[in-house]
Coordinates of C-alpha atoms and ligand atoms in Angstrom, one line a residue:
M1 CA 93.7 79.1 105.2
T2 CA 94.2 77.4 101.9
S3 CA 92.5 78.5 98.8
S4 CA 91.7 76.0 96.2
H5 CA 92.3 76.1 92.5
S6 CA 88.6 76.5 92.0
A7 CA 88.5 79.8 93.8
V8 CA 91.0 81.4 91.4
L9 CA 88.7 81.7 88.3
P10 CA 85.8 83.4 90.1
W11 CA 88.2 85.8 91.7
I12 CA 89.8 86.7 88.4
L13 CA 86.3 87.1 86.9
S14 CA 85.3 89.4 89.7
L15 CA 88.3 91.5 89.0
L16 CA 87.3 91.8 85.4
V17 CA 83.8 93.1 86.3
P18 CA 84.9 96.8 86.3
Y19 CA 86.3 96.4 82.8
R20 CA 83.3 94.8 81.2
R21 CA 83.4 97.2 78.3
Q22 CA 86.9 96.2 77.4
V23 CA 86.0 92.5 77.9
V24 CA 83.1 92.9 75.5
I25 CA 85.3 94.6 72.8
A26 CA 87.9 91.9 73.2
A27 CA 85.3 89.2 73.0
I28 CA 83.8 90.7 69.8
A29 CA 87.2 90.9 68.3
L30 CA 87.9 87.4 69.3
F31 CA 84.7 86.0 67.7
T32 CA 85.1 88.1 64.6
G33 CA 88.7 86.8 64.1
S34 CA 87.8 83.2 64.6
L35 CA 84.7 83.4 62.4
S36 CA 86.5 85.0 59.6
W37 CA 89.0 82.1 59.7
L38 CA 86.2 79.7 59.6
A39 CA 84.7 81.5 56.6
L40 CA 87.9 80.9 54.7
G41 CA 87.1 77.2 54.6
Q42 CA 84.1 78.0 52.4
G43 CA 86.3 80.0 50.1
I44 CA 88.5 76.9 49.7
K45 CA 85.5 74.7 49.0
I46 CA 84.3 77.0 46.2
L47 CA 87.8 77.4 44.9
V48 CA 88.4 73.6 44.6
D49 CA 85.0 72.7 43.3
H50 CA 84.5 75.6 40.8
G51 CA 87.7 77.5 40.5
F52 CA 89.3 75.0 38.1
T53 CA 86.4 74.7 35.7
S54 CA 86.1 76.6 32.3
A55 CA 83.7 79.2 33.8
G56 CA 85.9 79.5 36.8
A57 CA 87.9 82.7 36.0
T58 CA 85.3 85.1 37.5
T59 CA 84.6 82.8 40.4
L60 CA 88.3 82.7 41.0
N61 CA 88.6 86.5 41.1
Q62 CA 85.5 86.8 43.4
V63 CA 86.8 84.2 45.8
M64 CA 90.2 85.7 45.9
M65 CA 88.7 89.2 46.7
G66 CA 86.6 87.5 49.4
I67 CA 89.6 85.8 50.9
L68 CA 91.6 89.1 50.9
G69 CA 88.6 90.9 52.6
L70 CA 88.5 88.2 55.2
S71 CA 92.2 88.5 55.9
L72 CA 91.7 92.2 56.4
I73 CA 88.9 91.6 58.9
S74 CA 90.8 89.0 60.8
G75 CA 93.8 91.3 60.9
L76 CA 91.8 94.1 62.4
A77 CA 90.2 91.7 64.8
A78 CA 93.6 90.4 65.9
Y79 CA 94.7 94.0 66.6
F80 CA 91.7 94.7 68.9
R81 CA 91.9 91.3 70.6
F82 CA 95.6 91.6 71.3
Y83 CA 95.3 95.2 72.4
F84 CA 92.5 94.8 74.8
M85 CA 93.5 91.4 76.2
T86 CA 97.0 92.7 77.0
W87 CA 95.5 95.9 78.5
L88 CA 93.2 93.7 80.7
G89 CA 96.2 91.6 81.8
E90 CA 98.0 94.8 82.9
R91 CA 94.9 96.1 84.6
I92 CA 94.2 93.0 86.5
S93 CA 97.7 92.6 87.8
A94 CA 97.8 96.2 88.8
D95 CA 94.6 95.7 90.7
I96 CA 95.8 92.6 92.4
R97 CA 99.0 94.3 93.5
R98 CA 97.0 97.2 94.9
N99 CA 94.6 94.9 96.8
V100 CA 97.3 92.6 98.1
Y101 CA 99.5 95.5 99.3
R102 CA 96.6 97.1 101.0
H103 CA 95.7 93.8 102.7
V104 CA 99.3 93.0 103.7
L105 CA 99.8 96.5 105.3
S106 CA 96.9 95.7 107.7
L107 CA 98.0 92.2 108.7
P108 CA 98.9 91.8 112.3
L109 CA 102.5 91.5 113.6
Q110 CA 102.0 87.8 114.2
F111 CA 101.7 87.3 110.5
F112 CA 105.1 89.0 109.8
E113 CA 106.7 86.9 112.5
K114 CA 105.9 83.8 110.5
T115 CA 106.3 85.1 106.9
K116 CA 109.5 86.1 105.2
T117 CA 109.5 89.5 103.6
G118 CA 111.3 88.2 100.5
E119 CA 108.6 85.6 100.0
L120 CA 106.0 88.3 100.0
I121 CA 108.0 90.4 97.6
S122 CA 108.1 87.4 95.2
R123 CA 104.3 87.2 95.4
F124 CA 104.0 90.9 94.4
T125 CA 106.4 90.7 91.5
S126 CA 106.5 87.2 90.0
D127 CA 103.1 85.8 90.9
T128 CA 101.3 88.9 89.6
T129 CA 103.4 88.9 86.4
I130 CA 102.4 85.3 85.8
I131 CA 98.7 86.2 86.1
Q132 CA 99.3 89.3 83.9
N133 CA 100.7 87.1 81.1
A134 CA 98.1 84.5 81.5
V135 CA 95.2 87.0 81.3
G136 CA 96.9 89.1 78.6
M137 CA 98.2 86.3 76.4
S138 CA 97.4 82.7 77.3
L139 CA 93.7 83.3 78.2
S140 CA 93.2 85.2 74.9
M141 CA 94.7 82.3 73.0
V142 CA 92.6 79.7 74.9
L143 CA 89.4 81.7 74.2
R144 CA 90.2 82.3 70.6
S145 CA 91.1 78.6 70.2
S146 CA 87.9 77.5 72.0
V147 CA 85.8 79.6 69.6
T148 CA 87.7 78.1 66.7
I149 CA 87.2 74.6 68.0
V150 CA 83.4 75.0 68.4
G151 CA 83.1 76.8 65.1
G152 CA 85.3 74.2 63.4
I153 CA 83.2 71.3 64.7
V154 CA 80.0 73.0 63.5
M155 CA 81.5 73.6 60.0
M156 CA 82.9 70.1 59.9
L157 CA 79.4 68.8 60.6
A158 CA 78.0 71.0 57.8
S159 CA 80.7 69.7 55.4
S160 CA 80.3 66.0 56.2
P161 CA 78.4 64.6 59.2
A162 CA 79.9 61.2 58.6
L163 CA 83.5 62.3 58.7
T164 CA 82.7 64.5 61.8
G165 CA 81.4 61.4 63.5
Y166 CA 84.8 59.7 63.0
V167 CA 86.5 62.8 64.4
L168 CA 84.3 62.9 67.5
V169 CA 85.1 59.3 68.2
V170 CA 88.8 60.1 68.4
V171 CA 88.6 63.4 70.2
P172 CA 88.3 61.9 73.7
L173 CA 91.6 60.2 73.0
V174 CA 93.1 63.7 72.9
L175 CA 91.3 64.9 75.9
V176 CA 92.6 62.2 78.2
P177 CA 96.2 63.5 78.3
I178 CA 95.0 67.1 78.7
K179 CA 93.1 66.1 81.8
V180 CA 95.7 63.8 83.4
L181 CA 98.9 65.7 82.5
G182 CA 97.3 69.1 82.9
A183 CA 96.6 68.5 86.6
K184 CA 100.2 67.4 87.1
V185 CA 101.5 70.5 85.4
R186 CA 99.4 72.7 87.6
R187 CA 100.6 71.0 90.8
H188 CA 104.2 71.2 89.8
A189 CA 103.8 74.8 88.7
R190 CA 102.9 75.8 92.2
A191 CA 105.8 73.9 93.6
S192 CA 108.3 75.6 91.4
Q193 CA 106.8 79.1 92.2
D194 CA 107.2 78.2 95.9
R195 CA 110.8 77.5 95.3
V196 CA 111.2 80.8 93.5
A197 CA 109.7 82.5 96.6
D198 CA 112.2 80.7 98.8
I199 CA 115.2 82.1 96.9
G200 CA 113.6 85.5 96.9
A201 CA 113.4 85.3 100.7
Y202 CA 117.0 84.2 100.9
V203 CA 118.3 87.0 98.8
D204 CA 116.2 89.5 100.7
E205 CA 117.6 88.3 104.1
S206 CA 121.2 88.1 103.1
L207 CA 121.3 91.4 101.3
H208 CA 119.6 93.2 104.2
A209 CA 122.4 91.8 106.3
I210 CA 125.1 92.4 103.8
H211 CA 127.3 94.2 106.4
T212 CA 127.3 91.1 108.6
V213 CA 127.7 88.8 105.7
Q214 CA 130.8 90.5 104.5
S215 CA 132.4 91.1 107.9
Y216 CA 132.1 87.4 108.8
V217 CA 133.2 86.5 105.3
H218 CA 130.1 84.4 105.0
E219 CA 129.8 84.9 101.2
P220 CA 130.8 81.4 100.2
V221 CA 128.2 79.9 102.6
D222 CA 125.5 82.2 101.3
Q223 CA 126.5 81.5 97.8
R224 CA 126.3 77.8 98.4
R225 CA 122.9 78.0 100.1
F226 CA 121.6 80.3 97.4
E227 CA 122.7 77.8 94.7
Q228 CA 120.9 75.0 96.5
G229 CA 117.8 77.2 96.3
V230 CA 118.4 77.8 92.6
D231 CA 118.8 74.1 92.1
A232 CA 115.6 73.4 93.9
V233 CA 113.8 75.8 91.5
L234 CA 115.4 74.0 88.6
T235 CA 114.4 70.6 89.9
A236 CA 110.8 71.7 90.5
A237 CA 110.7 73.3 87.1
A238 CA 112.2 70.2 85.4
V239 CA 109.3 68.1 86.6
R240 CA 106.8 70.7 85.4
I241 CA 108.5 71.0 82.0
R242 CA 108.6 67.2 81.6
Y243 CA 104.9 66.9 82.1
R244 CA 104.2 69.9 79.9
S245 CA 106.3 68.6 77.0
L246 CA 104.6 65.3 77.3
L247 CA 101.3 67.0 77.2
V248 CA 102.1 69.0 74.1
A249 CA 103.7 66.1 72.3
S250 CA 100.9 63.6 73.0
V251 CA 98.2 66.0 72.0
M252 CA 100.0 66.8 68.7
T253 CA 100.7 63.3 67.8
L254 CA 97.3 62.0 68.6
T255 CA 95.7 64.9 66.6
I256 CA 97.7 64.4 63.5
A257 CA 97.2 60.7 63.5
A258 CA 93.5 61.2 63.9
I259 CA 93.3 63.7 61.0
T260 CA 95.3 61.4 58.7
L261 CA 92.9 58.6 59.5
V262 CA 89.9 60.8 58.8
A263 CA 91.4 62.1 55.6
W264 CA 91.9 58.5 54.5
F265 CA 88.2 57.8 55.1
G266 CA 87.3 61.0 53.3
A267 CA 89.4 60.2 50.3
H268 CA 87.4 56.9 50.0
E269 CA 84.1 58.8 50.0
V270 CA 85.4 61.1 47.3
L271 CA 86.4 58.1 45.2
L272 CA 82.9 56.7 45.8
G273 CA 81.4 60.0 44.7
S274 CA 79.5 60.7 47.9
L275 CA 81.6 63.8 48.8
S276 CA 83.0 66.5 46.4
A277 CA 86.7 67.2 46.4
G278 CA 85.9 70.8 47.6
E279 CA 83.9 69.5 50.5
L280 CA 86.7 67.2 51.5
S281 CA 89.2 70.1 51.2
A282 CA 87.0 72.4 53.3
F283 CA 86.5 69.6 55.8
L284 CA 90.2 68.9 56.2
F285 CA 90.9 72.7 56.5
Y286 CA 88.4 72.8 59.4
A287 CA 89.9 69.6 60.9
L288 CA 93.3 71.2 60.7
I289 CA 92.5 74.5 62.2
T290 CA 90.4 72.8 64.9
A291 CA 93.4 70.5 65.7
G292 CA 95.7 73.5 65.7
A293 CA 93.4 75.2 68.1
V294 CA 93.3 72.1 70.4
A295 CA 97.1 72.0 70.3
T296 CA 97.2 75.7 71.2
V297 CA 94.9 75.2 74.1
S298 CA 96.9 72.3 75.4
E299 CA 100.1 74.3 75.1
V300 CA 98.9 77.4 76.8
L301 CA 96.8 75.6 79.3
G302 CA 100.1 75.0 81.1
E303 CA 100.5 78.7 81.4
V304 CA 97.0 79.2 82.6
Q305 CA 97.5 76.4 85.1
R306 CA 100.7 78.1 86.2
A307 CA 98.8 81.3 86.7
S308 CA 96.2 79.4 88.7
G309 CA 99.0 78.3 91.0
A310 CA 100.1 81.9 91.3
G311 CA 96.5 83.0 91.9
E312 CA 96.1 80.4 94.7
R313 CA 99.1 81.8 96.5
L314 CA 97.9 85.4 96.1
L315 CA 94.4 84.4 97.3
E316 CA 95.9 82.8 100.3
L317 CA 97.6 86.0 101.2
L318 CA 94.3 88.0 100.6
N319 CA 92.5 85.5 102.9
S320 CA 94.9 85.9 105.8
P321 CA 92.7 87.4 108.4
I322 CA 93.0 91.0 109.3
P323 CA 92.4 91.7 113.0
S324 CA 88.7 92.5 113.4
R325 CA 89.7 95.7 115.1
I326 CA 90.8 97.0 111.7
S327 CA 88.3 95.5 109.4
D328 CA 85.2 96.1 111.5
N329 CA 84.9 99.1 113.8
S330 CA 81.5 98.2 115.2
G331 CA 81.2 98.4 119.0
I332 CA 83.9 101.1 119.1
N333 CA 82.8 104.2 120.9
D334 CA 85.8 106.3 120.0
G335 CA 85.3 108.5 123.0
L336 CA 88.8 110.0 123.2
P337 CA 88.7 113.6 124.5
A338 CA 90.2 116.2 122.3
P339 CA 92.9 117.0 123.0
V340 CA 94.0 113.8 124.6
N341 CA 95.6 114.4 128.1
G342 CA 97.7 111.3 128.0
Q343 CA 96.9 109.5 131.3
I344 CA 97.7 105.8 131.0
T345 CA 96.3 103.3 133.5
L346 CA 97.2 99.6 133.5
T347 CA 95.2 97.4 135.9
G348 CA 96.1 93.8 136.5
V349 CA 97.5 93.3 133.0
R350 CA 98.6 89.8 132.1
F351 CA 100.0 89.0 128.7
A352 CA 101.6 86.1 126.9
Y353 CA 102.7 86.2 123.2
P354 CA 100.4 84.1 121.0
S355 CA 103.4 81.9 120.0
A356 CA 104.0 81.0 123.7
P357 CA 100.6 81.3 125.3
T358 CA 101.6 79.8 128.7
K359 CA 104.6 82.1 129.3
A360 CA 103.3 85.3 130.9
V361 CA 105.7 88.1 129.7
I362 CA 103.7 90.7 131.6
D363 CA 102.2 89.4 134.8
D364 CA 99.6 91.1 137.0
L365 CA 101.0 94.5 136.2
S366 CA 99.3 97.7 137.5
L367 CA 100.6 101.2 136.9
T368 CA 99.2 104.7 136.4
V369 CA 101.1 107.2 134.4
A370 CA 99.7 110.7 135.0
A371 CA 99.2 113.1 132.1
G372 CA 102.5 114.8 131.4
E373 CA 104.5 112.5 133.5
R374 CA 107.9 111.2 132.5
I375 CA 108.3 107.5 133.3
A376 CA 111.6 105.6 132.9
L377 CA 111.3 101.8 132.5
V378 CA 114.4 99.9 133.5
G379 CA 115.1 96.3 134.1
P380 CA 117.0 93.3 132.9
S381 CA 116.8 92.1 129.4
G382 CA 113.6 90.2 128.8
A383 CA 111.8 91.9 131.6
G384 CA 109.0 92.9 129.3
K385 CA 109.8 96.6 128.6
S386 CA 109.4 96.4 124.8
T387 CA 106.3 94.3 125.3
M388 CA 104.7 97.1 127.3
F389 CA 105.1 99.4 124.2
Q390 CA 103.5 96.7 122.0
L391 CA 100.5 96.5 124.4
L392 CA 100.2 100.3 124.7
Q393 CA 99.9 100.5 120.9
Q394 CA 97.7 97.5 120.8
F395 CA 99.8 95.4 118.5
Y396 CA 98.7 92.7 121.0
Q397 CA 95.9 92.7 123.5
P398 CA 96.4 91.6 127.1
Q399 CA 94.7 88.3 128.1
Q400 CA 93.7 89.7 131.5
G401 CA 93.3 93.2 133.0
S402 CA 92.8 96.5 131.2
I403 CA 94.8 99.3 129.8
C404 CA 93.1 102.7 129.6
L405 CA 94.0 106.0 128.0
D406 CA 92.3 109.0 129.6
G407 CA 90.1 106.5 131.4
I408 CA 88.9 104.8 128.2
D409 CA 89.7 101.1 127.6
L410 CA 92.0 100.8 124.6
S411 CA 89.9 98.0 123.2
G412 CA 87.1 100.6 122.8
I413 CA 89.2 103.1 120.8
E414 CA 89.5 102.9 117.0
L415 CA 93.0 101.4 116.3
A416 CA 94.2 104.1 114.0
E417 CA 92.9 106.8 116.3
L418 CA 94.7 105.2 119.2
R419 CA 98.0 104.9 117.4
R420 CA 97.8 108.5 116.4
Q421 CA 98.2 109.4 120.0
Y422 CA 101.8 108.0 120.2
A423 CA 105.1 109.1 118.8
L424 CA 107.5 106.2 118.8
V425 CA 111.3 106.7 118.8
P426 CA 112.7 103.1 118.5
Q427 CA 116.1 102.1 119.7
D428 CA 117.4 101.7 116.1
P429 CA 115.4 104.3 114.2
T430 CA 114.2 103.4 110.7
I431 CA 115.6 105.7 108.0
F432 CA 113.9 105.3 104.6
A433 CA 115.7 105.5 101.2
D434 CA 114.5 109.0 100.7
S435 CA 115.6 112.6 101.3
A436 CA 116.3 114.0 104.8
L437 CA 113.3 116.2 104.3
E438 CA 110.9 113.3 103.6
N439 CA 112.4 111.2 106.3
I440 CA 111.4 113.8 108.9
R441 CA 108.1 114.5 107.2
Y442 CA 107.2 110.8 107.7
G443 CA 106.0 112.0 111.2
R444 CA 103.3 114.2 109.6
P445 CA 103.0 113.8 105.8
E446 CA 101.1 117.1 105.4
A447 CA 103.8 119.2 107.2
T448 CA 105.3 122.1 105.2
E449 CA 109.0 122.3 104.5
L450 CA 109.3 125.1 107.0
E451 CA 107.7 123.0 109.7
V452 CA 110.1 120.1 108.9
R453 CA 113.1 122.5 109.1
A454 CA 111.8 123.8 112.5
A455 CA 111.5 120.3 113.8
A456 CA 115.0 119.5 112.5
K457 CA 116.4 122.6 114.2
A458 CA 114.8 121.7 117.5
A459 CA 116.2 118.2 117.3
H460 CA 119.7 119.5 116.5
A461 CA 119.5 117.6 113.2
D462 CA 119.5 120.8 111.1
E463 CA 123.2 121.3 111.7
F464 CA 124.4 118.1 110.1
I465 CA 121.7 118.0 107.4
E466 CA 122.8 121.4 106.1
L467 CA 126.3 119.9 105.7
L468 CA 125.1 117.0 103.6
S469 CA 125.9 117.3 99.9
D470 CA 122.4 118.3 98.9
G471 CA 121.1 119.6 102.2
Y472 CA 117.6 118.6 103.1
N473 CA 117.2 117.0 99.6
T474 CA 120.1 114.5 100.2
N475 CA 119.0 110.9 99.8
L476 CA 119.9 109.2 103.1
G477 CA 120.3 105.8 101.5
E478 CA 118.5 102.6 102.3
R479 CA 118.2 102.2 106.1
G480 CA 120.2 105.4 106.6
V481 CA 123.6 103.8 105.7
R482 CA 125.0 107.3 105.2
L483 CA 124.3 108.5 108.7
S484 CA 126.0 107.9 112.1
G485 CA 124.1 106.4 114.9
G486 CA 123.6 109.7 116.7
Q487 CA 122.4 111.4 113.4
R488 CA 119.9 108.6 112.8
Q489 CA 118.5 109.2 116.3
R490 CA 118.2 112.9 115.8
I491 CA 116.3 112.4 112.6
A492 CA 114.0 110.1 114.5
I493 CA 113.5 112.7 117.2
A494 CA 112.8 115.4 114.6
R495 CA 110.2 113.0 113.1
A496 CA 108.6 112.5 116.5
L497 CA 108.7 116.3 117.2
L498 CA 107.0 117.0 113.9
A499 CA 104.3 114.4 114.6
D500 CA 103.6 116.2 117.9
R501 CA 101.6 113.4 119.6
P502 CA 100.5 113.6 123.2
I503 CA 102.4 110.5 124.3
L504 CA 105.9 109.6 123.6
L505 CA 107.3 106.1 123.5
L506 CA 111.1 106.2 123.5
D507 CA 113.4 103.3 123.4
E508 CA 116.8 104.7 124.2
A509 CA 119.8 103.5 122.2
T510 CA 122.1 101.3 124.3
S511 CA 125.2 102.0 122.3
A512 CA 127.3 104.8 123.6
L513 CA 127.6 107.8 121.3
D514 CA 130.6 110.1 121.5
A515 CA 130.3 112.9 124.0
N516 CA 129.4 115.6 121.5
S517 CA 126.8 113.5 119.7
E518 CA 125.4 112.3 123.0
H519 CA 125.0 115.8 124.2
K520 CA 123.2 116.8 121.0
V521 CA 120.8 113.8 121.3
Q522 CA 120.1 114.7 125.0
Q523 CA 119.3 118.3 124.1
A524 CA 117.0 117.1 121.3
L525 CA 115.2 114.7 123.7
E526 CA 114.6 117.5 126.2
V527 CA 112.8 119.5 123.6
L528 CA 110.8 116.4 122.5
L529 CA 109.8 115.5 126.0
Q530 CA 108.4 118.9 127.0
N531 CA 104.8 118.8 128.1
K532 CA 104.3 115.2 127.0
T533 CA 103.4 112.0 128.7
S534 CA 106.4 109.9 128.1
V535 CA 107.4 106.3 128.7
I536 CA 111.1 105.7 128.1
I537 CA 112.9 102.5 128.1
A538 CA 116.0 104.0 129.8
H539 CA 119.6 103.2 129.3
R540 CA 121.2 106.4 130.4
L541 CA 121.9 107.9 133.7
A542 CA 120.7 111.4 132.6
T543 CA 117.4 110.0 131.6
V544 CA 116.6 108.2 134.8
I545 CA 117.7 111.2 136.9
N546 CA 115.4 113.5 134.9
A547 CA 112.5 111.1 135.0
D548 CA 109.6 111.8 137.4
R549 CA 109.4 108.2 138.4
I550 CA 111.4 105.1 137.5
V551 CA 109.7 101.8 137.2
V552 CA 111.9 98.8 137.8
M553 CA 110.6 95.8 135.9
D554 CA 111.6 92.2 136.4
K555 CA 110.1 89.1 134.8
G556 CA 107.0 90.9 133.7
R557 CA 106.2 92.4 137.1
I558 CA 106.9 95.8 138.7
H559 CA 109.7 95.3 141.1
A560 CA 109.9 98.8 142.5
V561 CA 108.9 102.4 141.7
G562 CA 110.6 105.6 142.8
T563 CA 113.1 108.3 142.0
H564 CA 116.7 107.5 141.3
Q565 CA 117.8 108.4 144.8
Q566 CA 114.9 106.5 146.5
L567 CA 115.6 103.4 144.4
L568 CA 119.4 103.5 145.0
Q569 CA 118.6 103.1 148.7
Q570 CA 115.6 100.8 148.5
S571 CA 116.2 98.4 145.6
D572 CA 119.1 96.0 145.2
L573 CA 118.1 95.1 141.7
Y574 CA 118.0 98.8 140.7
R575 CA 121.4 99.5 142.3
Q576 CA 123.0 96.7 140.4
Y577 CA 121.3 97.8 137.3
A578 CA 122.3 101.4 137.7
E579 CA 125.9 100.4 138.3
L580 CA 126.3 98.0 135.5
Q581 CA 123.9 99.1 132.8
L582 CA 123.3 102.8 132.8
V583 CA 125.4 104.8 130.4
S584 CA 126.7 107.8 132.3
Ligands
ATP1 N1 107.0 88.3 119.3 C1 107.3 87.5 120.4 N2 106.9 86.3 120.5 C2 107.1 85.5 121.6 N3 107.9 86.0 122.6 C3 108.4 87.2 122.6 C4 108.1 88.0 121.5 N4 108.8 89.2 121.7 C5 109.3 89.1 122.9 N5 109.1 87.9 123.4 C6 109.6 87.4 124.8 O1 109.0 88.2 125.8 C7 109.9 88.5 126.8 C8 110.0 90.0 127.1 O2 110.6 90.6 125.9 P1 110.7 92.2 125.8 O3 111.3 92.4 124.5 O4 109.5 92.8 126.2 O5 111.9 92.4 126.9 P2 112.7 93.8 127.2 O6 112.5 94.0 128.6 O7 112.3 94.8 126.2 O8 114.1 93.3 126.9 P3 115.4 94.1 126.2 O9 115.8 95.1 127.2 O10 116.4 93.0 126.0 O11 114.9 94.7 125.0 C9 111.2 87.9 126.4 O12 111.4 86.7 127.1 C10 111.1 87.6 124.9 O13 111.7 86.3 124.6

C-alpha cells in the first residue's frame, strides 16, 4: 500500500493532538515574536520622520526605549518558541518510533521475508530523525516566517497601498519556482532516503555475516558493493541538492530584484511628496523582512519536503496490514482448557506458502499426537518438517483441513494464547546480547533469579555459566558468539524449561557435538521432555529410539509411522534415512 504525500500532514497533526498545550504555547511565542518584529517598523517610521527634527531628542529616547523593550519581548518569545518546538520534535519522533516498532513486531512472517532488516532500521533511525528536525526546527521556521509574511503584507498595506500593489504583482513570480522546484525537491528527497536505506540494509547483512565475509575473504567485494551504494546515495542527493540550490537562488534573486524595483517607485513618490521618508523606510523594512521570510520558507521548505518523504515511508510501514487474528479478536472463543493437555490433531491438512501457492508443502496430512506423547519427525530435507512447526504455531494457516489443540481448532484460539502453549527450541538457538541470566529468563520474564538458576542446573547449563568471567551476569555477546554450539543449545533448553509450556517443539541440531557436550545436551533434553507433549525434528539416534512414535515424512505427506524397530523393518525410506542421517 502506498501512502501519499497528502497523508503525512494529517498524520503529524494527529500526533500533535496529545501535546496541544505545548503547541499553543509555541504558537503564542511564535506570534509574539513575529509581531514584535513587525512593531519595530513603526519605530523606524517615527525615528525617520520625527527623530531628526529639533524637538526630536525626547522622541528619540522614547523610541529607543520602545525598540529595546521589543527586542526583549522578541528574545523571550524566541526562547519559548525554540524550546517548545524542539521539545515537540523530540516527542513526535519518539511517538513515531514507539508506534512503528509496536506495529512492526506484529507484522506477519511474510512481511519479513520481503523486507530487509537493515532497511527497517534505517526507517527507525534516519527517517524519524528527519521528521524530528523538521518538526523541531524547519516547521517552526516556516510558521514564524508565514506569520511574518502575512503581518508584513498587512503593515505594507498600512504604510502604502500603492506600493503594496506593486509588490503583490511581483509575488506570484516568486511563487512559481517554489511550486515547480519544490515538488522536484520532494521527489528526489524520497529517492535519496531510499538509497540510504539500501546501504543500511547492505551493512546490516554483511556485518551479520562477518564470519563468512572474512573467511571467504569477501571484504573487497563487499567494500565495492557498499561503495556503489554510497555513490547511489550521492547521486540521488546531488539531484536533490541541485534543485534545492536552484530554488533558494531563484527565490532570493527574484525577491531582491522586486524590492529594488518597488524602492525605486517609492523614492519617486517621496520626491513627489505623496509619501513621507519615514513611511517609505517602514515600508522597505517590511518588504525586506517579508522577503527574508519568503526566502526562509523556500529554504526550509526543502527540509519539510524531505521530512514529508520520510513520513511517507514510515506511514507505508504503519499501513502494512497486521493479520486480522492479531488486530481483531472477534469471533474467537478462546476455549482452551486450563491446564492445556496438549493433544494435537491434524486432519487433512494441505498447505502451500503464500509465495508459491500452487506448490503444496504439506499435502493431505492427518496425524494425532496424544497428550504427553513424544513424536519424532524424520524425513529428507524439504519434506515439510519445519513447516509443520510453523503451522502448529499459526505463523501460517493451512488452506485445507484443520489443526486442533485439545479438540479446539487453532483458528478459534487467540494467537498469543495459542503461542503461549509452546516452548520452541530451534536448531540454531538465538542468544541475545545480554547476560546469561536474562537469556534464560527470556522464557519467562517474571521468573526470579532462583528459578532461572534452577532451570540452568536442570539443563546442565549451570556448570559452564558458573565458569564464565562474571557468572550469570556475563554478557553472552551478540548472537552468543562467546558460546560453543552445545552451550548455546543448553541455554535454549534452560529457557524452554523455565517457560514450562505444555507442548515442546524441538528442532535438534544436526551438527555433531563432542561426546561430552552431546551427553550433557541429551541429559538436559530428557529433563525438558518429561511429562510434555513433544514434537521433535529428530537428527539423533538416541532421540528416535526414545520417541513414542516416529513419523516419517516425505514431500509433505506421512510416509510411515511406527517405532524405530518397526520402521527399520517396514520402511525402506526410514532405513536409508537412519543409516545415512542419524547422528549416533
Ligand atoms: N517461507 C517459505 N516460502 C516458500 N517456500 C518455503 C518457505 N519455507 C520453506 N519453503 C519450502 O517448503 C518446503 C518444505 O520446507 P521445510 O523447511 O518445511 O522442510 P524441512 O523438512 O524442515 O527440511 P530441512 O530438514 O532441510 O529443514 C521446501 O521445499 C521449502 O523450499
